[in-house]
Amino acid sequence: MQPFTYERATGLREAAAAVAGRPDAKFISGGTNLIDLMKLGIERPGHLVDISRLPLAGIADAADGGLTIGAQVRNSDLAADMRVRRRYPVLAQALLAGASGQLRNKATTAGNLLQRTRCPYFYNPAMACNKREPGSGCSALGGFERSLGILGTSEHCAAVHPSDMAVAMAALDARIETTGPDGGTRSLALGELHRLPGETPAIETALAPGEMITAVTLPPPPSGRQLYRKVRDRASYAFALVSVAVVVEGDAAGIRSARLAFGGIAPKPWRARAAEAALTAGPAGEAGWRAAADAELAGARQGAQIDFKHELLRRTLRHALTETTRPG
């Protein structure tokens, strides 16, 4: 780990300005991802701005019936909050499916959204990676591809976003609140936060230099039933091969409304708009559910090592819809 300087932020604007003023500066809070990357020499910040003591660790009811979640709320506290468990169970389930209890006790809401890919080639400095070294190439494509994406990828990168929490928030239509170095604020949909790789995989979000996430807002609880289902190689402490967040209203005879988001298959939490439309307009039951998955997978990347993800996604979606549309 290379030497770095450190300061503890005293205010939102000051913290944002401190990072914006130095191209080698980074925010740090829980540090569950950043410190690992620093130890490996993948992240090499020359200056760290500690924002962990800023007053952003609250969860509050919003005037419209939704919820405002501070950027510093720990994953374990968010999963345990009774408002989340009762009104947004898909989010509580997603949080509890991620990492270990010890990590959830440190990881923050904003940090979870901004964590970097777990692609093994990104984590290996000896391998070419356009995320780590822009323009160096992508060793993953044509290499060991089992953990890579099938939607939203490019010829420059096929790494997937690792967050469980973000997938559930995508299905809930969450929004991100930020503060910039000039003190200005803005709000953007979660789907606008993460960028697809295109020709610039190293640019992962729409945040400007020094712009800091201060909160996540959830709209009023949706009607219907909610479920998060994660499929992984191990029963615990493993990232998703495929995950599905489902918010549906209806039953096996027909689904009236649906919000779907997928994880483990794309460079960002993947809101499945094509599948949603097919699910509500198509035939009822399993034929309609499979048609919905097929609609989202039209044009998805194929390959000998990743074709299994297509069928795995279909079956995971089927399981989630079976659970959320059964009587009672």
Tab-separated table of C-alpha atoms in Angstrom:
chain	number	residue	atom	x	y	z
A	1	MET	CA	0.000	0.000	0.000
A	2	GLN	CA	1.492	3.345	-0.993
A	3	PRO	CA	1.634	6.271	1.469
A	4	PHE	CA	-1.340	8.627	1.606
A	5	THR	CA	-2.534	11.628	3.581
A	6	TYR	CA	-5.757	11.715	5.550
A	7	GLU	CA	-8.287	14.230	6.764
A	8	ARG	CA	-11.571	13.950	8.625
A	9	ALA	CA	-14.370	15.883	6.963
A	10	THR	CA	-16.302	18.415	9.033
A	11	GLY	CA	-19.051	19.282	6.540
A	12	LEU	CA	-20.628	18.134	3.296
A	13	ARG	CA	-19.403	20.973	1.121
A	14	GLU	CA	-15.911	20.869	2.626
A	15	ALA	CA	-15.652	17.121	2.040
A	16	ALA	CA	-16.777	17.428	-1.567
A	17	ALA	CA	-14.382	20.324	-2.194
A	18	ALA	CA	-11.469	18.392	-0.660
A	19	VAL	CA	-11.953	15.502	-3.088
A	20	ALA	CA	-12.689	17.714	-6.074
A	21	GLY	CA	-9.494	19.688	-5.444
A	22	ARG	CA	-7.196	16.689	-5.806
A	23	PRO	CA	-7.428	14.166	-8.658
A	24	ASP	CA	-5.852	11.499	-6.422
A	25	ALA	CA	-8.302	11.994	-3.521
A	26	LYS	CA	-11.005	9.542	-2.482
A	27	PHE	CA	-13.856	9.504	0.010
A	28	ILE	CA	-13.666	6.795	2.660
A	29	SER	CA	-16.263	5.664	5.170
A	30	GLY	CA	-16.680	1.971	5.972
A	31	GLY	CA	-13.782	1.145	3.656
A	32	THR	CA	-14.848	-2.460	3.094
A	33	ASN	CA	-14.048	-2.280	-0.634
A	34	LEU	CA	-11.586	0.601	-0.932
A	35	ILE	CA	-9.099	-0.687	1.636
A	36	ASP	CA	-8.968	-4.100	-0.021
A	37	LEU	CA	-8.248	-2.444	-3.366
A	38	MET	CA	-5.562	-0.255	-1.818
A	39	LYS	CA	-3.828	-3.285	-0.328
A	40	LEU	CA	-3.710	-4.874	-3.764
A	41	GLY	CA	-2.423	-1.700	-5.392
A	42	ILE	CA	-5.481	-1.401	-7.605
A	43	GLU	CA	-6.641	1.816	-5.946
A	44	ARG	CA	-3.774	4.200	-5.183
A	45	PRO	CA	-5.236	7.356	-3.638
A	46	GLY	CA	-2.791	9.941	-2.396
A	47	HIS	CA	-5.345	11.492	-0.056
A	48	LEU	CA	-8.337	10.107	1.831
A	49	VAL	CA	-11.247	12.207	3.077
A	50	ASP	CA	-13.056	10.448	5.919
A	51	ILE	CA	-16.796	11.176	5.743
A	52	SER	CA	-17.871	8.573	8.289
A	53	ARG	CA	-18.676	11.154	10.983
A	54	LEU	CA	-20.876	13.388	8.862
A	55	PRO	CA	-24.538	13.475	9.968
A	56	LEU	CA	-25.773	11.099	7.275
A	57	ALA	CA	-26.607	7.987	9.299
A	58	GLY	CA	-30.340	8.497	9.781
A	59	ILE	CA	-33.413	6.821	8.313
A	60	ALA	CA	-36.457	9.094	8.149
A	61	ASP	CA	-40.029	8.902	6.926
A	62	ALA	CA	-40.645	11.159	3.942
A	63	ALA	CA	-43.662	13.432	3.632
A	64	ASP	CA	-44.991	11.451	0.662
A	65	GLY	CA	-44.954	8.179	2.606
A	66	GLY	CA	-41.582	7.042	1.333
A	67	LEU	CA	-38.271	6.738	3.149
A	68	THR	CA	-35.041	8.736	3.185
A	69	ILE	CA	-31.906	6.707	3.892
A	70	GLY	CA	-28.719	8.552	4.830
A	71	ALA	CA	-25.570	7.694	2.897
A	72	GLN	CA	-23.810	6.562	6.088
A	73	VAL	CA	-26.515	4.137	7.250
A	74	ARG	CA	-24.868	0.774	7.801
A	75	ASN	CA	-26.194	-2.157	5.808
A	76	SER	CA	-27.020	-4.108	8.965
A	77	ASP	CA	-28.994	-1.191	10.432
A	78	LEU	CA	-30.918	-0.697	7.198
A	79	ALA	CA	-31.810	-4.384	6.949
A	80	ALA	CA	-32.995	-4.405	10.586
A	81	ASP	CA	-35.124	-1.250	10.394
A	82	MET	CA	-38.771	-2.256	10.862
A	83	ARG	CA	-39.972	0.252	8.258
A	84	VAL	CA	-37.747	-1.406	5.687
A	85	ARG	CA	-38.694	-4.928	6.738
A	86	ARG	CA	-42.430	-4.228	6.620
A	87	ARG	CA	-42.713	-1.810	3.704
A	88	TYR	CA	-39.733	-2.753	1.512
A	89	PRO	CA	-39.014	-6.430	2.291
A	90	VAL	CA	-37.209	-6.921	-1.035
A	91	LEU	CA	-34.579	-4.458	0.169
A	92	ALA	CA	-34.134	-6.140	3.556
A	93	GLN	CA	-33.801	-9.525	1.846
A	94	ALA	CA	-31.209	-8.209	-0.601
A	95	LEU	CA	-29.128	-6.669	2.160
A	96	LEU	CA	-29.121	-9.864	4.190
A	97	ALA	CA	-28.087	-11.839	1.104
A	98	GLY	CA	-24.914	-9.770	0.755
A	99	ALA	CA	-21.553	-10.354	2.447
A	100	SER	CA	-21.195	-11.377	6.093
A	101	GLY	CA	-22.615	-9.883	9.262
A	102	GLN	CA	-19.262	-8.309	10.069
A	103	LEU	CA	-19.078	-6.598	6.673
A	104	ARG	CA	-22.700	-5.431	6.874
A	105	ASN	CA	-21.867	-3.809	10.210
A	106	LYS	CA	-19.265	-1.622	8.455
A	107	ALA	CA	-20.551	-1.198	4.896
A	108	THR	CA	-22.598	1.930	4.199
A	109	THR	CA	-25.483	2.642	1.866
A	110	ALA	CA	-23.472	4.920	-0.443
A	111	GLY	CA	-20.430	2.657	-0.326
A	112	ASN	CA	-22.535	-0.330	-1.311
A	113	LEU	CA	-23.824	1.513	-4.371
A	114	LEU	CA	-20.321	2.617	-5.364
A	115	GLN	CA	-18.438	-0.635	-4.789
A	116	ARG	CA	-16.378	-1.785	-7.719
A	117	THR	CA	-16.642	-4.989	-9.689
A	118	ARG	CA	-15.333	-8.291	-8.345
A	119	CYS	CA	-14.160	-9.432	-11.793
A	120	PRO	CA	-11.040	-11.557	-11.094
A	121	TYR	CA	-9.153	-9.868	-13.937
A	122	PHE	CA	-9.814	-6.446	-12.428
A	123	TYR	CA	-8.354	-7.732	-9.168
A	124	ASN	CA	-5.212	-9.106	-10.818
A	125	PRO	CA	-2.708	-6.331	-11.677
A	126	ALA	CA	-0.833	-8.738	-13.951
A	127	MET	CA	-3.805	-8.940	-16.332
A	128	ALA	CA	-5.001	-6.325	-18.809
A	129	CYS	CA	-8.124	-4.512	-17.618
A	130	ASN	CA	-9.711	-1.431	-19.151
A	131	LYS	CA	-11.364	-0.557	-15.851
A	132	ARG	CA	-8.064	-0.538	-14.012
A	133	GLU	CA	-5.795	0.718	-16.824
A	134	PRO	CA	-7.819	2.424	-19.573
A	135	GLY	CA	-6.779	1.293	-23.024
A	136	SER	CA	-4.888	-1.792	-21.834
A	137	GLY	CA	-7.476	-4.256	-23.106
A	138	CYS	CA	-9.746	-6.790	-21.424
A	139	SER	CA	-8.262	-10.147	-20.476
A	140	ALA	CA	-11.627	-11.345	-19.203
A	141	LEU	CA	-13.207	-11.454	-22.652
A	142	GLY	CA	-11.996	-14.695	-24.125
A	143	GLY	CA	-10.674	-15.788	-20.738
A	144	PHE	CA	-12.538	-17.302	-17.786
A	145	GLU	CA	-15.926	-15.678	-18.396
A	146	ARG	CA	-18.251	-17.512	-16.014
A	147	SER	CA	-18.752	-14.515	-13.718
A	148	LEU	CA	-19.123	-11.942	-16.501
A	149	GLY	CA	-22.172	-10.120	-17.823
A	150	ILE	CA	-24.566	-10.911	-20.632
A	151	LEU	CA	-26.475	-7.600	-20.829
A	152	GLY	CA	-25.158	-4.049	-21.213
A	153	THR	CA	-21.588	-5.157	-21.891
A	154	SER	CA	-19.215	-3.941	-24.599
A	155	GLU	CA	-16.162	-5.204	-26.454
A	156	HIS	CA	-14.088	-3.297	-23.892
A	157	CYS	CA	-15.571	-4.739	-20.685
A	158	ALA	CA	-18.088	-7.332	-19.504
A	159	ALA	CA	-17.601	-7.042	-15.738
A	160	VAL	CA	-20.745	-7.025	-13.588
A	161	HIS	CA	-21.776	-4.755	-10.727
A	162	PRO	CA	-21.648	-6.717	-7.461
A	163	SER	CA	-24.283	-5.040	-5.266
A	164	ASP	CA	-27.355	-6.912	-4.023
A	165	MET	CA	-28.820	-3.842	-2.348
A	166	ALA	CA	-28.702	-1.814	-5.554
A	167	VAL	CA	-30.725	-4.425	-7.452
A	168	ALA	CA	-33.554	-4.195	-4.935
A	169	MET	CA	-33.383	-0.398	-4.955
A	170	ALA	CA	-33.629	-0.416	-8.750
A	171	ALA	CA	-36.864	-2.393	-8.536
A	172	LEU	CA	-38.172	0.082	-5.953
A	173	ASP	CA	-37.482	3.145	-8.167
A	174	ALA	CA	-35.006	4.616	-5.695
A	175	ARG	CA	-33.407	8.016	-6.255
A	176	ILE	CA	-29.956	9.289	-5.265
A	177	GLU	CA	-29.386	12.667	-3.573
A	178	THR	CA	-25.952	14.288	-3.910
A	179	THR	CA	-23.949	17.345	-2.846
A	180	GLY	CA	-21.211	18.886	-4.971
A	181	PRO	CA	-18.090	20.906	-4.091
A	182	ASP	CA	-19.953	24.186	-4.708
A	183	GLY	CA	-22.673	23.156	-2.248
A	184	GLY	CA	-25.162	22.457	-5.034
A	185	THR	CA	-27.423	19.439	-4.769
A	186	ARG	CA	-29.136	17.234	-7.291
A	187	SER	CA	-31.355	14.171	-7.456
A	188	LEU	CA	-31.061	11.396	-10.005
A	189	ALA	CA	-32.748	8.071	-10.524
A	190	LEU	CA	-30.725	5.066	-9.441
A	191	GLY	CA	-30.715	3.896	-13.041
A	192	GLU	CA	-28.856	7.079	-13.997
A	193	LEU	CA	-26.100	6.632	-11.407
A	194	HIS	CA	-24.187	3.732	-12.962
A	195	ARG	CA	-22.828	3.946	-16.508
A	196	LEU	CA	-22.535	1.139	-19.004
A	197	PRO	CA	-18.919	0.503	-20.050
A	198	GLY	CA	-19.112	1.409	-23.735
A	199	GLU	CA	-15.645	2.564	-24.771
A	200	THR	CA	-14.799	3.966	-21.301
A	201	PRO	CA	-15.189	1.196	-18.690
A	202	ALA	CA	-13.114	3.144	-16.142
A	203	ILE	CA	-15.880	5.781	-15.882
A	204	GLU	CA	-18.381	3.862	-13.786
A	205	THR	CA	-20.853	6.481	-12.526
A	206	ALA	CA	-22.433	9.781	-13.503
A	207	LEU	CA	-20.981	11.533	-10.447
A	208	ALA	CA	-18.819	14.597	-11.072
A	209	PRO	CA	-15.410	14.966	-9.340
A	210	GLY	CA	-16.046	15.539	-5.654
A	211	GLU	CA	-19.785	14.920	-5.917
A	212	MET	CA	-20.894	12.945	-2.884
A	213	ILE	CA	-23.972	10.795	-2.332
A	214	THR	CA	-25.797	12.078	0.747
A	215	ALA	CA	-28.984	9.983	0.732
A	216	VAL	CA	-31.130	7.473	-1.077
A	217	THR	CA	-34.868	8.129	-1.257
A	218	LEU	CA	-37.511	5.456	-1.728
A	219	PRO	CA	-41.003	6.314	-3.002
A	220	PRO	CA	-44.068	5.142	-1.072
A	221	PRO	CA	-44.215	1.346	-0.755
A	222	PRO	CA	-45.563	-0.274	-3.927
A	223	SER	CA	-48.649	-2.435	-3.867
A	224	GLY	CA	-48.297	-6.155	-4.351
A	225	ARG	CA	-45.671	-8.578	-3.106
A	226	GLN	CA	-41.892	-8.337	-3.064
A	227	LEU	CA	-39.057	-10.859	-3.179
A	228	TYR	CA	-35.299	-10.966	-3.712
A	229	ARG	CA	-33.808	-14.218	-4.966
A	230	LYS	CA	-30.043	-14.731	-5.318
A	231	VAL	CA	-28.261	-17.690	-6.935
A	232	ARG	CA	-24.547	-18.110	-6.171
A	233	ASP	CA	-21.842	-20.732	-6.083
A	234	ARG	CA	-21.823	-20.908	-2.279
A	235	ALA	CA	-24.636	-20.520	0.209
A	236	SER	CA	-22.953	-17.548	1.876
A	237	TYR	CA	-20.363	-14.803	1.327
A	238	ALA	CA	-20.519	-15.135	-2.457
A	239	PHE	CA	-21.555	-12.697	-5.170
A	240	ALA	CA	-24.521	-13.435	-7.397
A	241	LEU	CA	-24.283	-15.455	-10.574
A	242	VAL	CA	-27.850	-14.255	-11.115
A	243	SER	CA	-30.231	-12.383	-8.833
A	244	VAL	CA	-33.784	-11.167	-9.280
A	245	ALA	CA	-35.733	-8.473	-7.428
A	246	VAL	CA	-39.478	-8.748	-7.995
A	247	VAL	CA	-42.288	-6.360	-7.052
A	248	VAL	CA	-45.544	-7.649	-8.549
A	249	GLU	CA	-49.265	-7.202	-8.164
A	250	GLY	CA	-51.387	-10.068	-9.413
A	251	ASP	CA	-51.599	-13.827	-9.277
A	252	ALA	CA	-50.993	-16.884	-11.430
A	253	ALA	CA	-54.010	-15.936	-13.556
A	254	GLY	CA	-52.436	-12.652	-14.565
A	255	ILE	CA	-50.003	-9.970	-13.386
A	256	ARG	CA	-51.371	-6.419	-13.349
A	257	SER	CA	-48.150	-4.569	-12.585
A	258	ALA	CA	-44.509	-5.567	-12.266
A	259	ARG	CA	-41.165	-4.082	-11.383
A	260	LEU	CA	-38.186	-6.329	-12.067
A	261	ALA	CA	-34.456	-5.849	-11.624
A	262	PHE	CA	-31.634	-8.314	-12.237
A	263	GLY	CA	-28.163	-8.636	-10.739
A	264	GLY	CA	-25.049	-10.620	-11.621
A	265	ILE	CA	-25.620	-10.207	-15.352
A	266	ALA	CA	-24.763	-6.586	-16.195
A	267	PRO	CA	-22.329	-3.738	-15.396
A	268	LYS	CA	-25.105	-2.006	-13.422
A	269	PRO	CA	-28.229	-3.033	-11.513
A	270	TRP	CA	-30.376	-4.033	-14.484
A	271	ARG	CA	-33.947	-2.732	-14.518
A	272	ALA	CA	-35.755	-5.203	-16.766
A	273	ARG	CA	-38.158	-2.923	-18.650
A	274	ALA	CA	-38.696	-5.319	-21.567
A	275	ALA	CA	-39.531	-8.166	-19.194
A	276	GLU	CA	-41.919	-5.944	-17.229
A	277	ALA	CA	-43.827	-5.006	-20.358
A	278	ALA	CA	-43.993	-8.598	-21.571
A	279	LEU	CA	-45.094	-9.851	-18.183
A	280	THR	CA	-48.124	-7.570	-17.961
A	281	ALA	CA	-49.123	-7.837	-21.639
A	282	GLY	CA	-48.392	-11.488	-22.321
A	283	PRO	CA	-50.076	-14.765	-21.384
A	284	ALA	CA	-50.568	-15.755	-17.760
A	285	GLY	CA	-48.597	-18.402	-15.936
A	286	GLU	CA	-45.283	-19.993	-16.752
A	287	ALA	CA	-45.526	-19.415	-20.501
A	288	GLY	CA	-45.810	-15.688	-19.877
A	289	TRP	CA	-43.015	-15.695	-17.324
A	290	ARG	CA	-40.636	-17.392	-19.720
A	291	ALA	CA	-41.652	-15.024	-22.514
A	292	ALA	CA	-40.855	-12.105	-20.218
A	293	ALA	CA	-37.349	-13.415	-19.536
A	294	ASP	CA	-36.839	-14.082	-23.241
A	295	ALA	CA	-37.862	-10.506	-24.066
A	296	GLU	CA	-35.169	-9.139	-21.740
A	297	LEU	CA	-32.556	-11.584	-23.019
A	298	ALA	CA	-33.102	-10.777	-26.689
A	299	GLY	CA	-29.659	-9.823	-27.983
A	300	ALA	CA	-27.889	-10.887	-24.769
A	301	ARG	CA	-24.241	-11.880	-25.061
A	302	GLN	CA	-23.588	-15.560	-25.635
A	303	GLY	CA	-20.626	-17.853	-25.155
A	304	ALA	CA	-19.756	-21.357	-24.056
A	305	GLN	CA	-18.997	-20.250	-20.481
A	306	ILE	CA	-21.908	-17.836	-20.012
A	307	ASP	CA	-24.827	-19.428	-21.826
A	308	PHE	CA	-25.885	-21.061	-18.556
A	309	LYS	CA	-26.781	-17.599	-17.215
A	310	HIS	CA	-29.601	-17.285	-19.748
A	311	GLU	CA	-31.410	-20.348	-18.463
A	312	LEU	CA	-30.454	-19.632	-14.860
A	313	LEU	CA	-32.073	-16.209	-15.134
A	314	ARG	CA	-35.242	-17.709	-16.611
A	315	ARG	CA	-35.501	-20.246	-13.802
A	316	THR	CA	-34.709	-17.727	-11.058
A	317	LEU	CA	-37.362	-15.348	-12.382
A	318	ARG	CA	-39.850	-18.228	-12.572
A	319	HIS	CA	-39.125	-19.159	-8.964
A	320	ALA	CA	-39.528	-15.573	-7.762
A	321	LEU	CA	-42.803	-15.123	-9.639
A	322	THR	CA	-44.126	-18.455	-8.354
A	323	GLU	CA	-43.475	-17.278	-4.801
A	324	THR	CA	-45.003	-13.824	-5.248
A	325	THR	CA	-48.153	-14.883	-7.117
A	326	ARG	CA	-49.203	-17.926	-5.127
A	327	PRO	CA	-52.367	-17.591	-2.986
A	328	GLY	CA	-51.887	-16.156	0.470
